[in-house]
Amino acid sequence: MSEVRVHNFTVSLDGYATGEGQSLESPFGHAGGRLMEWFFGTRTFREMHGEGGGTGVDERFACDWNADVGAEIMGRHKFGPQRGPWTDEQWQGWWGDNPPFHTPVFVLTHHPRPSIEMKGGTTFHFVDASPARALAMATEAADGRDVRIGGGPTTVRQFLAADLVDRMHIAVAPLFLGRGVRLWDGLEGLEQRFAIEPVTSPSGVTHLSFTRR
Amino acid sequence: MSEVRVHNFTVSLDGYATGEGQSLESPFGHAGGRLMEWFFGTRTFREMHGEGGGTGVDERFACDWNADVGAEIMGRHKFGPQRGPWTDEQWQGWWGDNPPFHTPVFVLTHHPRPSIEMKGGTTFHFVDASPARALAMATEAADGRDVRIGGGPTTVRQFLAADLVDRMHIAVAPLFLGRGVRLWDGLEGLEQRFAIEPVTSPSGVTHLSFTRR
Ligand SMILES: NC(=O)c1ccc[n+]([C@@H]2O[C@H](COP(=O)([O-])OP(=O)(O)OC[C@H]3O[C@@H](n4cnc5c(N)ncnc54)[C@H](OP(=O)(O)O)[C@@H]3O)[C@@H](O)[C@H]2O)c1
Ligand SMILES: NC(=O)c1ccc[n+]([C@@H]2O[C@H](COP(=O)([O-])OP(=O)(O)OC[C@H]3O[C@@H](n4cnc5c(N)ncnc54)[C@H](OP(=O)(O)O)[C@@H]3O)[C@@H](O)[C@H]2O)c1
């Protein structure tokens, strides 16, 4: 059975998965790169840039993100900083011409636009759809492989609320962002649907594994 | 130097330190006893009831709460479920006639009332004061020993905001309460003032040690 997965998704100790004030220069707003610092040290991240990196606990979690994934679903604010109707369609995401996904990616938006085929196998599709419908499309595109819910928090939260996630890796970073978008709002009783296993890392991050009961 | 300490203070993964709807029957509102389950198994808790208990990681944290503490400061909602002016002054707290504090306890309230001397050395004083002023009183009463900030979240948050806490033990329980009173609101940048060390326990709780930098 193919699974619906969340990986390397990071929240601050006070629950924010992104800061306030996203812009072209700062995809995470006032949070900057701080949330993902644990990830930047891992081999998984550094190999994307042709370098070596850590192979410890953080890497054990980081490296799992892409294995057997056949499609991703992301929210429009993960794709870019634009709001409202597209004023031009030049923007192709934060990742350059060869994005790290290498699969179909379904971007949830109330403002659909034509699909974009990138180098390396990534195609962005823009869909105005409920979580369940978007998942049906992604599942078909994944062709037997798993579907990753890529974020941001608004998107992950929707899929959790609709009970569509099978397993999830959340990293809790020892930071207090104070403002931004929270992941956990409105998820009372989530522990009844998931076994939750915390593991700490020398980086100061606590990795939480959620496995559907 | 005497220290200002927080111990065994527990929040859910979504950040709540108490549920909604506190009443005489349920001090933690809809959260019930779930937040403190890790604590109920420890020797520290069970010895208060004449029984044995766990001596592992949870106990290592639990047992530290009272050593060298000469006074506690608590908020009025930790003391009782009443709101507004006292309608009678019969209420003497949740803990029976011999409360577990055995020191002066300063209860923050906008509705002061006469002090209550209990068995076993606990005296409740009711004070309408800023965190700094309440701490000055408690420090004097503690007579060289430490002062514990006992909760609830509204009270701990005030002392953190005023930068009056030296060390703090927060337990994060694998629960999603969804509603209640959050601990972490408005504490952006707290990691700059504290070194934060997480440790997980087989109970599923993550213990966070905050030490002033
Ligand atoms: N912490 C992490 O690990 C992590 C991971 C990924 C991303 N991020 C960060 O998270 C931030 C983005 O998160 P976010 O919560 O602000 O937004 P998001 O989840 O990326 O996107 C939300 C937006 O997507 C569109 N959308 C979402 N669901 C939809 C649906 N069912 N139907 C139609 N449109 C839908 C809406 O935009 P429109 O109405 O404008 O179309 C909505 O405002 C970015 O800063 C990103 O860098 C963090
Ligand atoms: N999770 C844990 O480890 C833990 C630990 C302890 C307690 N708790 C729970 O936490 C809950 C209580 O927390 P809470 O945040 O609701 O309230 P709280 O902090 O116990 O008390 C807040 C109240 O105390 C009074 N107060 C606070 N600061 C004051 C000041 N500077 N000057 C004057 N009055 C002040 C005000 O009441 P008035 O205006 O009415 O006087 C205020 O509404 C209870 O459910 C308790 O069981 C949890």
Coordinates of N, CA, C and O and ligand atoms in Angstrom, one line a residue, chain B residues 8-10 17-18 22 27-28 35-36 75-78 84 108-111 127-131 150-155 158 181, ligand 2:
Chain B
N8 N 8.9 20.6 36.7 CA 7.8 19.7 36.4 C 6.6 20.3 35.7 O 5.5 19.8 35.8
F9 N 6.9 21.4 35.1 CA 5.8 22.2 34.4 C 5.6 21.5 33.0 O 6.6 21.4 32.3
T10 N 4.4 21.1 32.8 CA 4.1 20.3 31.6 C 3.3 20.9 30.6 O 2.2 21.5 30.9
A17 N -0.7 24.3 28.7 CA -0.3 23.8 30.0 C -1.6 23.5 30.9 O -1.4 23.1 32.0
T18 N -2.7 23.8 30.4 CA -4.0 23.4 31.0 C -5.0 23.5 30.0 O -4.9 24.1 28.9
Q22 N -11.8 25.0 33.6 CA -11.4 24.6 34.9 C -12.7 24.7 35.8 O -13.5 25.6 35.7
P27 N -9.4 20.5 37.9 CA -8.4 21.6 38.0 C -7.8 21.9 36.7 O -7.4 23.1 36.4
F28 N -7.6 20.9 35.8 CA -7.0 21.1 34.5 C -8.1 21.2 33.4 O -7.7 21.0 32.2
L35 N -2.0 15.5 31.2 CA -0.7 16.2 31.1 C 0.3 15.6 32.1 O 1.5 15.5 31.8
M36 N -0.1 15.3 33.4 CA 0.8 14.9 34.4 C 1.0 13.4 34.6 O 1.6 13.0 35.5
G75 N 0.0 31.4 40.5 CA -1.2 32.2 40.1 C -2.4 31.7 40.8 O -2.5 30.6 41.3
R76 N -3.4 32.6 40.8 CA -4.6 32.3 41.6 C -5.4 31.1 41.0 O -6.1 30.4 41.7
H77 N -5.2 30.8 39.7 CA -5.9 29.6 39.1 C -5.2 28.3 39.4 O -5.8 27.3 39.2
K78 N -4.0 28.4 39.8 CA -3.4 27.2 40.4 C -3.9 26.9 41.8 O -4.1 25.8 42.2
G84 N -13.0 36.3 39.9 CA -13.5 37.6 40.4 C -13.4 37.6 42.0 O -12.6 36.8 42.6
L108 N -0.6 35.0 43.5 CA -0.9 36.3 42.8 C -2.3 36.4 42.5 O -3.0 35.5 42.0
T109 N -2.9 37.5 42.9 CA -4.3 37.8 42.7 C -4.7 39.3 42.7 O -4.0 40.0 43.5
H110 N -5.6 39.6 41.9 CA -6.1 41.0 42.1 C -7.1 41.1 43.2 O -7.7 42.2 43.4
H111 N -7.4 40.0 43.9 CA -8.3 40.0 45.0 C -7.7 39.5 46.3 O -7.9 38.3 46.7
V127 N -1.2 38.1 47.2 CA -0.6 39.4 46.8 C -1.0 39.9 45.4 O -1.0 39.1 44.5
D128 N -1.3 41.2 45.4 CA -1.6 41.9 44.1 C -0.3 42.6 43.8 O 0.0 43.7 44.3
A129 N 0.5 42.0 42.9 CA 1.9 42.6 42.7 C 2.4 42.2 41.4 O 2.1 41.2 40.8
S130 N 3.4 43.0 40.9 CA 4.1 42.7 39.7 C 5.0 41.5 39.9 O 5.3 41.2 41.1
P131 N 5.4 40.8 38.9 CA 6.3 39.7 39.1 C 7.6 40.1 39.9 O 8.0 39.4 40.9
G150 N 5.5 28.3 40.5 CA 4.8 27.1 40.5 C 3.8 27.0 39.4 O 3.2 25.9 39.2
G151 N 3.5 28.0 38.6 CA 2.5 28.0 37.6 C 1.3 28.7 38.1 O 1.3 29.4 39.1
G152 N 0.2 28.7 37.3 CA 0.0 28.1 35.9 C 0.8 28.9 34.9 O 1.6 29.7 35.1
P153 N 0.4 28.6 33.6 CA 1.1 29.1 32.5 C 1.1 30.7 32.5 O 2.1 31.3 32.1
T154 N 0.0 31.3 32.8 CA -0.1 32.7 32.8 C 1.0 33.3 33.7 O 1.6 34.3 33.4
T155 N 1.2 32.7 34.8 CA 2.2 33.1 35.8 C 3.6 32.9 35.3 O 4.5 33.7 35.3
Q158 N 4.6 35.3 32.6 CA 4.9 36.6 33.1 C 6.3 36.7 33.6 O 7.0 37.7 33.4
V181 N -4.9 27.1 28.0 CA -4.0 28.2 28.2 C -2.6 27.8 27.7 O -2.0 26.8 28.2
Ligands
LIG2 N1 0.9 22.1 33.3 C1 1.5 22.3 34.5 O1 2.5 21.8 34.9 C2 0.7 23.1 35.5 C3 1.3 23.6 36.7 C4 0.6 24.4 37.5 C5 -0.7 24.7 37.3 N2 -1.3 24.2 36.2 C6 -2.7 24.5 35.8 O2 -2.7 25.8 35.2 C7 -4.0 26.3 35.4 C8 -3.8 27.7 35.9 O3 -3.1 28.5 35.0 P1 -3.6 29.9 34.4 O4 -2.6 30.3 33.5 O5 -5.0 29.7 34.0 O6 -3.6 30.8 35.7 P2 -2.6 31.1 36.9 O7 -1.3 31.6 36.3 O8 -2.6 30.1 37.9 O9 -3.4 32.4 37.6 C9 -3.7 33.5 36.8 C10 -4.5 34.4 37.6 O10 -3.7 34.8 38.8 C11 -3.9 36.2 39.0 N3 -2.6 36.9 38.7 C12 -1.6 36.4 37.9 N4 -0.6 37.3 37.8 C13 -1.0 38.4 38.6 C14 -0.4 39.6 39.0 N5 0.9 39.9 38.5 N6 -1.0 40.5 39.8 C15 -2.3 40.1 40.2 N7 -2.9 39.0 39.9 C16 -2.3 38.1 39.1 C17 -5.0 36.6 38.1 O11 -6.2 36.3 38.7 P3 -7.3 37.3 39.4 O12 -7.3 38.5 38.5 O13 -8.6 36.5 39.4 O14 -6.8 37.5 40.8 C18 -4.8 35.7 36.9 O15 -6.0 35.5 36.1 C19 -4.7 25.4 36.3 O16 -5.6 24.6 35.5 C20 -3.7 24.5 36.9 O17 -4.2 23.3 37.3 C21 -0.6 23.4 35.3

